[in-house]
PDB file of C-alpha atoms (C1' of nucleotides) in Angstrom:
ATOM      1  CA  MET A   1      76.686  75.732 102.276  1.00 93.00           C
ATOM      2  CA  ALA A   2      77.842  80.039 102.445  1.00 95.00           C
ATOM      3  CA  ILE A   3      76.225  83.347 101.659  1.00 96.00           C
ATOM      4  CA  ILE A   4      78.033  84.953  98.675  1.00 96.00           C
ATOM      5  CA  ILE A   5      78.035  88.048  97.924  1.00 95.00           C
ATOM      6  CA  GLN A   6      78.446  88.530  93.952  1.00 91.00           C
ATOM      7  CA  LEU A   7      77.559  92.024  91.610  1.00 96.00           C
ATOM      8  CA  ASP A   8      79.624  90.137  88.872  1.00 92.00           C
ATOM      9  CA  VAL A   9      76.361  89.323  86.887  1.00 94.00           C
ATOM     10  CA  MET A  10      74.282  91.772  87.948  1.00 97.00           C
ATOM     11  CA  MET A  11      76.539  94.291  86.367  1.00 97.00           C
ATOM     12  CA  ALA A  12      77.175  92.521  83.401  1.00 96.00           C
ATOM     13  CA  LYS A  13      73.331  92.262  83.011  1.00 96.00           C
ATOM     14  CA  ARG A  14      72.861  95.742  83.623  1.00 97.00           C
ATOM     15  CA  LYS A  15      76.022  96.571  81.773  1.00 97.00           C
ATOM     16  CA  ILE A  16      77.619  98.658  83.893  1.00 98.00           C
ATOM     17  CA  GLY A  17      80.828 100.019  85.425  1.00 98.00           C
ATOM     18  CA  LEU A  18      82.465  99.824  89.004  1.00 98.00           C
ATOM     19  CA  MET A  19      83.610 102.834  88.455  1.00 97.00           C
ATOM     20  CA  GLU A  20      80.268 104.815  87.392  1.00 98.00           C
ATOM     21  CA  LEU A  21      78.129 102.362  89.678  1.00 98.00           C
ATOM     22  CA  ALA A  22      80.510 103.641  92.468  1.00 98.00           C
ATOM     23  CA  GLU A  23      79.571 106.720  91.483  1.00 97.00           C
ATOM     24  CA  LYS A  24      75.928 106.085  91.504  1.00 97.00           C
ATOM     25  CA  ILE A  25      75.612 104.799  94.540  1.00 97.00           C
ATOM     26  CA  ASN A  26      78.183 107.330  95.759  1.00 97.00           C
ATOM     27  CA  ILE A  27      80.142 104.449  97.188  1.00 97.00           C
ATOM     28  CA  THR A  28      84.799 104.332  96.788  1.00 98.00           C
ATOM     29  CA  PRO A  29      85.418 101.845  93.972  1.00 98.00           C
ATOM     30  CA  ALA A  30      87.500  99.825  96.280  1.00 98.00           C
ATOM     31  CA  ASN A  31      84.935  99.192  98.596  1.00 98.00           C
ATOM     32  CA  LEU A  32      82.523  98.802  95.627  1.00 98.00           C
ATOM     33  CA  SER A  33      85.048  95.856  94.647  1.00 98.00           C
ATOM     34  CA  ILE A  34      85.432  94.965  97.991  1.00 97.00           C
ATOM     35  CA  LEU A  35      81.377  93.724  98.017  1.00 97.00           C
ATOM     36  CA  LYS A  36      81.569  92.579  94.318  1.00 97.00           C
ATOM     37  CA  ASN A  37      84.059  90.660  94.042  1.00 95.00           C
ATOM     38  CA  ASN A  38      82.232  89.141  98.454  1.00 96.00           C
ATOM     39  CA  LYS A  39      85.443  90.431  99.998  1.00 97.00           C
ATOM     40  CA  ALA A  40      82.108  91.691 102.275  1.00 97.00           C
ATOM     41  CA  LYS A  41      81.474  90.284 105.879  1.00 97.00           C
ATOM     42  CA  ALA A  42      78.599  92.408 106.057  1.00 98.00           C
ATOM     43  CA  ILE A  43      75.776  94.577 105.063  1.00 98.00           C
ATOM     44  CA  ARG A  44      74.322  97.979 105.353  1.00 98.00           C
ATOM     45  CA  LEU A  45      70.867  97.586 104.336  1.00 98.00           C
ATOM     46  CA  SER A  46      71.796 101.014 103.104  1.00 97.00           C
ATOM     47  CA  THR A  47      73.940  99.931 100.878  1.00 98.00           C
ATOM     48  CA  LEU A  48      71.953  97.427  99.722  1.00 98.00           C
ATOM     49  CA  ASP A  49      69.211  99.315  98.519  1.00 98.00           C
ATOM     50  CA  GLU A  50      71.274 101.293  96.912  1.00 98.00           C
ATOM     51  CA  ILE A  51      72.495  99.066  94.529  1.00 98.00           C
ATOM     52  CA  CYS A  52      68.980  97.479  93.976  1.00 98.00           C
ATOM     53  CA  LYS A  53      67.904 100.894  92.875  1.00 98.00           C
ATOM     54  CA  ALA A  54      71.089 101.218  90.989  1.00 98.00           C
ATOM     55  CA  LEU A  55      71.157  98.081  89.524  1.00 98.00           C
ATOM     56  CA  ASN A  56      67.037  97.373  89.557  1.00 97.00           C
ATOM     57  CA  CYS A  57      67.283  94.176  91.071  1.00 98.00           C
ATOM     58  CA  GLN A  58      66.128  92.394  94.393  1.00 98.00           C
ATOM     59  CA  PRO A  59      68.828  91.556  97.410  1.00 98.00           C
ATOM     60  CA  GLY A  60      68.341  88.348  96.055  1.00 98.00           C
ATOM     61  CA  ASP A  61      69.727  88.843  93.335  1.00 97.00           C
ATOM     62  CA  ILE A  62      73.196  89.955  94.557  1.00 97.00           C
ATOM     63  CA  ILE A  63      73.785  87.860  98.050  1.00 98.00           C
ATOM     64  CA  GLU A  64      73.173  83.849  98.112  1.00 97.00           C
ATOM     65  CA  TYR A  65      72.912  80.862  99.549  1.00 97.00           C
ATOM     66  CA  VAL A  66      74.744  78.786  98.142  1.00 96.00           C
ATOM     67  CA  GLU A  67      77.156  75.116  98.227  1.00 89.00           C
ATOM     68  CA  ASP A  68      80.195  76.422  98.748  1.00 78.00           C
ATOM     69  CA  ILE A  69      82.276  75.592  95.690  1.00 63.00           C
ATOM     70  CA  ASP A  70      85.743  76.177  97.599  1.00 56.00           C
ATOM     71  CA  GLY A  71      87.153  77.079 101.092  1.00 51.00           C
ATOM     72  CA  LYS A  72      84.806  79.584 100.764  1.00 53.00           C
ATOM     73  CA  GLN A  73      81.746  79.583 103.701  1.00 56.00           C
ATOM     74  CA  ASN A  74      80.544  82.520 106.896  1.00 57.00           C
ATOM     75  CA  GLU A  75      79.932  79.573 109.416  1.00 53.00           C
ATOM     76  CA  ALA A  76      79.611  81.061 112.228  1.00 48.00           C
TER      77      ALA A  76
ATOM     78  CA  MET B   1      61.169 102.316  98.245  1.00 93.00           C
ATOM     79  CA  ALA B   2      63.258 100.191 100.971  1.00 95.00           C
ATOM     80  CA  ILE B   3      64.947  97.292 102.079  1.00 96.00           C
ATOM     81  CA  ILE B   4      63.111  94.960 104.734  1.00 96.00           C
ATOM     82  CA  ILE B   5      64.075  92.067 106.358  1.00 95.00           C
ATOM     83  CA  GLN B   6      61.100  90.010 107.676  1.00 91.00           C
ATOM     84  CA  LEU B   7      61.090  87.129 108.848  1.00 96.00           C
ATOM     85  CA  ASP B   8      58.457  86.364 110.185  1.00 92.00           C
ATOM     86  CA  VAL B   9      56.951  84.317 107.102  1.00 94.00           C
ATOM     87  CA  MET B  10      59.528  81.933 106.843  1.00 97.00           C
ATOM     88  CA  MET B  11      59.271  81.790 110.148  1.00 97.00           C
ATOM     89  CA  ALA B  12      55.605  80.472 109.960  1.00 96.00           C
ATOM     90  CA  LYS B  13      56.423  78.277 106.905  1.00 97.00           C
ATOM     91  CA  ARG B  14      58.661  76.334 109.101  1.00 97.00           C
ATOM     92  CA  LYS B  15      56.320  75.550 112.326  1.00 97.00           C
ATOM     93  CA  ILE B  16      59.456  77.674 114.285  1.00 98.00           C
ATOM     94  CA  GLY B  17      59.205  80.468 116.781  1.00 98.00           C
ATOM     95  CA  LEU B  18      62.089  82.949 118.433  1.00 98.00           C
ATOM     96  CA  MET B  19      62.991  80.958 121.326  1.00 97.00           C
ATOM     97  CA  GLU B  20      63.561  78.046 119.266  1.00 98.00           C
ATOM     98  CA  LEU B  21      65.324  79.493 116.353  1.00 98.00           C
ATOM     99  CA  ALA B  22      66.917  81.927 118.375  1.00 98.00           C
ATOM    100  CA  GLU B  23      69.368  78.817 120.147  1.00 97.00           C
ATOM    101  CA  LYS B  24      69.146  77.150 116.740  1.00 97.00           C
ATOM    102  CA  ILE B  25      71.233  80.049 115.263  1.00 97.00           C
ATOM    103  CA  ASN B  26      73.622  80.755 118.906  1.00 96.00           C
ATOM    104  CA  ILE B  27      71.553  84.302 118.762  1.00 97.00           C
ATOM    105  CA  THR B  28      69.852  85.676 122.303  1.00 97.00           C
ATOM    106  CA  PRO B  29      66.663  86.264 121.689  1.00 98.00           C
ATOM    107  CA  ALA B  30      66.253  90.316 121.984  1.00 98.00           C
ATOM    108  CA  ASN B  31      68.594  90.111 119.440  1.00 98.00           C
ATOM    109  CA  LEU B  32      67.067  88.249 116.772  1.00 98.00           C
ATOM    110  CA  SER B  33      63.851  89.960 117.704  1.00 98.00           C
ATOM    111  CA  ILE B  34      65.859  92.502 116.011  1.00 97.00           C
ATOM    112  CA  LEU B  35      66.612  91.071 112.492  1.00 97.00           C
ATOM    113  CA  LYS B  36      62.890  89.600 112.981  1.00 97.00           C
ATOM    114  CA  ASN B  37      61.267  92.739 112.445  1.00 95.00           C
ATOM    115  CA  ASN B  38      63.079  95.111 110.154  1.00 96.00           C
ATOM    116  CA  LYS B  39      64.915  97.200 113.094  1.00 97.00           C
ATOM    117  CA  ALA B  40      67.706  96.385 111.831  1.00 97.00           C
ATOM    118  CA  LYS B  41      70.280  98.426 109.943  1.00 97.00           C
ATOM    119  CA  ALA B  42      72.733  96.527 109.276  1.00 98.00           C
ATOM    120  CA  ILE B  43      73.509  91.899 109.281  1.00 98.00           C
ATOM    121  CA  ARG B  44      76.334  89.701 109.059  1.00 98.00           C
ATOM    122  CA  LEU B  45      76.498  87.593 106.624  1.00 98.00           C
ATOM    123  CA  SER B  46      77.780  84.861 109.076  1.00 97.00           C
ATOM    124  CA  THR B  47      73.931  85.578 110.381  1.00 98.00           C
ATOM    125  CA  LEU B  48      72.093  85.791 107.299  1.00 98.00           C
ATOM    126  CA  ASP B  49      74.124  81.900 106.814  1.00 98.00           C
ATOM    127  CA  GLU B  50      72.663  80.756 109.875  1.00 98.00           C
ATOM    128  CA  ILE B  51      69.647  82.040 109.464  1.00 98.00           C
ATOM    129  CA  CYS B  52      69.018  80.067 106.040  1.00 98.00           C
ATOM    130  CA  LYS B  53      70.648  76.698 107.539  1.00 98.00           C
ATOM    131  CA  ALA B  54      67.995  76.892 109.535  1.00 98.00           C
ATOM    132  CA  LEU B  55      64.881  77.813 107.951  1.00 98.00           C
ATOM    133  CA  ASN B  56      65.895  75.871 105.184  1.00 97.00           C
ATOM    134  CA  CYS B  57      66.165  79.403 102.718  1.00 98.00           C
ATOM    135  CA  GLN B  58      67.361  81.786 100.351  1.00 98.00           C
ATOM    136  CA  PRO B  59      68.363  85.387 101.931  1.00 98.00           C
ATOM    137  CA  GLY B  60      66.105  86.800  99.387  1.00 98.00           C
ATOM    138  CA  ASP B  61      62.634  84.539 101.170  1.00 97.00           C
ATOM    139  CA  ILE B  62      63.927  87.100 103.933  1.00 97.00           C
ATOM    140  CA  ILE B  63      65.472  90.202 102.253  1.00 98.00           C
ATOM    141  CA  GLU B  64      63.399  92.279  99.998  1.00 97.00           C
ATOM    142  CA  TYR B  65      63.432  95.441  98.629  1.00 97.00           C
ATOM    143  CA  VAL B  66      60.113  96.689  98.230  1.00 96.00           C
ATOM    144  CA  GLU B  67      57.611 100.145  97.650  1.00 89.00           C
ATOM    145  CA  ASP B  68      57.481 101.580 101.570  1.00 78.00           C
ATOM    146  CA  ILE B  69      54.570 101.217 103.205  1.00 63.00           C
ATOM    147  CA  ASP B  70      54.292 103.038 105.992  1.00 56.00           C
ATOM    148  CA  GLY B  71      57.716 106.048 106.185  1.00 51.00           C
ATOM    149  CA  LYS B  72      59.725 103.110 106.318  1.00 53.00           C
ATOM    150  CA  GLN B  73      63.364 103.393 103.807  1.00 56.00           C
ATOM    151  CA  ASN B  74      66.490 103.583 104.128  1.00 57.00           C
ATOM    152  CA  GLU B  75      68.041 105.374 101.749  1.00 53.00           C
ATOM    153  CA  ALA B  76      71.682 106.727 101.814  1.00 48.00           C
TER     154      ALA B  76
ATOM    155  C1'  DT C   1     103.066  97.908  72.959  1.00 84.56           C
ATOM    156  C1'  DA C   2     102.267 101.716  75.244  1.00 84.56           C
ATOM    157  C1'  DA C   3      99.474 104.767  76.895  1.00 84.56           C
ATOM    158  C1'  DA C   4      94.821 105.014  79.689  1.00 84.56           C
ATOM    159  C1'  DA C   5      91.065 104.027  81.504  1.00 84.56           C
ATOM    160  C1'  DT C   6      88.916 100.257  85.196  1.00 84.56           C
ATOM    161  C1'  DA C   7      90.308  97.453  88.594  1.00 84.56           C
ATOM    162  C1'  DT C   8      92.157  95.232  92.509  1.00 84.56           C
ATOM    163  C1'  DT C   9      94.380  94.824  96.800  1.00 84.56           C
ATOM    164  C1'  DA C  10      95.668  96.922 100.972  1.00 84.56           C
ATOM    165  C1'  DT C  11      96.970 100.100 104.672  1.00 84.56           C
ATOM    166  C1'  DC C  12      95.143 103.494 108.601  1.00 84.56           C
ATOM    167  C1'  DG C  13      91.369 105.970 110.927  1.00 84.56           C
ATOM    168  C1'  DT C  14      86.445 107.288 112.071  1.00 84.56           C
ATOM    169  C1'  DA C  15      81.623 105.513 112.203  1.00 84.56           C
ATOM    170  C1'  DA C  16      78.258 102.707 112.392  1.00 84.56           C
ATOM    171  C1'  DA C  17      76.339  99.792 113.906  1.00 84.56           C
ATOM    172  C1'  DA C  18      75.785  94.225 115.460  1.00 84.56           C
ATOM    173  C1'  DC C  19      75.290  91.067 119.297  1.00 84.56           C
ATOM    174  C1'  DG C  20      75.770  89.742 124.033  1.00 84.56           C
ATOM    175  C1'  DA C  21      74.284  90.200 128.331  1.00 84.56           C
ATOM    176  C1'  DT C  22      70.633  92.258 131.576  1.00 84.56           C
ATOM    177  C1'  DA C  23      66.511  93.314 132.429  1.00 84.56           C
ATOM    178  C1'  DA C  24      61.663  95.123 132.677  1.00 84.56           C
ATOM    179  C1'  DA C  25      57.133  95.134 130.261  1.00 84.56           C
ATOM    180  C1'  DT C  26      54.601  93.397 126.719  1.00 84.56           C
ATOM    181  C1'  DA C  27      51.575  90.025 124.363  1.00 84.56           C
ATOM    182  C1'  DA C  28      50.114  85.339 123.734  1.00 84.56           C
ATOM    183  C1'  DT C  29      48.638  80.430 126.013  1.00 84.56           C
ATOM    184  C1'  DT C  30      47.456  77.742 128.662  1.00 84.56           C
TER     185       DT C  30
ATOM    186  C1'  DA D   1      46.166  84.283 136.732  1.00 84.56           C
ATOM    187  C1'  DA D   2      50.699  81.922 136.501  1.00 84.56           C
ATOM    188  C1'  DT D   3      53.378  80.615 132.784  1.00 84.56           C
ATOM    189  C1'  DT D   4      55.420  81.451 128.264  1.00 84.56           C
ATOM    190  C1'  DA D   5      57.465  84.065 124.163  1.00 84.56           C
ATOM    191  C1'  DT D   6      58.451  88.231 122.744  1.00 84.56           C
ATOM    192  C1'  DT D   7      59.566  93.034 122.384  1.00 84.56           C
ATOM    193  C1'  DT D   8      61.884  96.785 123.732  1.00 84.56           C
ATOM    194  C1'  DA D   9      65.952  98.845 125.975  1.00 84.56           C
ATOM    195  C1'  DT D  10      70.149 100.500 127.842  1.00 84.56           C
ATOM    196  C1'  DC D  11      75.853 100.040 128.040  1.00 84.56           C
ATOM    197  C1'  DG D  12      79.993  97.621 126.979  1.00 84.56           C
ATOM    198  C1'  DT D  13      82.076  95.595 123.872  1.00 84.56           C
ATOM    199  C1'  DT D  14      84.081  94.103 119.117  1.00 84.56           C
ATOM    200  C1'  DT D  15      83.982  93.512 114.660  1.00 84.56           C
ATOM    201  C1'  DT D  16      82.768  95.539 110.387  1.00 84.56           C
ATOM    202  C1'  DA D  17      82.031  99.129 106.439  1.00 84.56           C
ATOM    203  C1'  DC D  18      82.883 102.289 104.609  1.00 84.56           C
ATOM    204  C1'  DG D  19      86.005 106.791 102.969  1.00 84.56           C
ATOM    205  C1'  DA D  20      90.190 108.571 101.394  1.00 84.56           C
ATOM    206  C1'  DT D  21      94.419 107.476  99.522  1.00 84.56           C
ATOM    207  C1'  DA D  22      98.314 105.233  97.288  1.00 84.56           C
ATOM    208  C1'  DA D  23     100.189 101.064  94.787  1.00 84.56           C
ATOM    209  C1'  DT D  24      99.659  97.850  91.703  1.00 84.56           C
ATOM    210  C1'  DA D  25      96.640  94.875  88.235  1.00 84.56           C
ATOM    211  C1'  DT D  26      94.213  94.009  85.001  1.00 84.56           C
ATOM    212  C1'  DT D  27      92.145  95.421  80.914  1.00 84.56           C
ATOM    213  C1'  DT D  28      91.164  98.508  77.162  1.00 84.56           C
ATOM    214  C1'  DT D  29      92.414 100.806  73.662  1.00 84.56           C
ATOM    215  C1'  DA D  30      95.081 104.078  70.451  1.00 84.56           C
TER     216       DA D  30
END
DNA sequence: TAAAATATTATCGTAAAACGATAAATAATT
DNA sequence: AATTATTTATCGTTTTACGATAATATTTTA
C-alpha cells in the first residue's frame, strides 16, 4: 500500500490543463507537474488548499491510499 | 474554506490513544499531537502512509477541505 | 511534417516545515 | 493525590517544497 497524489483525473474532469491550473494556483508548471505525477514526497496544506479550491474537489479526490501497483511505496 | 487535518474522529473510531498510535507509527507523541489538532502546515506522504495504515483509513478520512468555522485558513 | 503549444525532467538555491529530542505545563483517569 | 495521557513549546537537523530556469520530450495543430 502507498499514498499517491493524482491530479490527472480531477484535471480531466474539470477540463483544465497544466499551464492553466498552474497559473490559477500560482505555482510553476514544473512544480505542478511533480505533484500531478506522484513525484512529491510531501505537500503543504496551503498548496492543497489552492488545488482543492481551483478544482472544486476534496483532498480525498486527489490523495489516496492504494495498493501499490508497481514498486511505488512511501513507507517509513 | 480551509484544509484541515483531523485525526480525532478516526482515532476514536479505532479506539486508539495518542501514545499507542504514536508508538505504532513511530513518531513522537508531541509531533503526533500537532498533526492531530490541525497545527501542521504540511505533511509527508510517508507519515500519511503510516497513519492510514495504522488507522486503516483513507487520507480523505483525515484531511478535508471545509468551510472554515473559525478564523482558521491556509490560503496562499 | 513543421511549428507551436503543452508537459516533463533536471539542477540550483532559498525558505519553509517536518520531525526528533526534550522539558514543562495542562488535562484527564484512577 | 498520584498516575497517566495530552498539549505546548523550544532547539537543532534534515527533509522537502517551491521558485527560477533551461532543456527535453510529448502532444496538438496548422
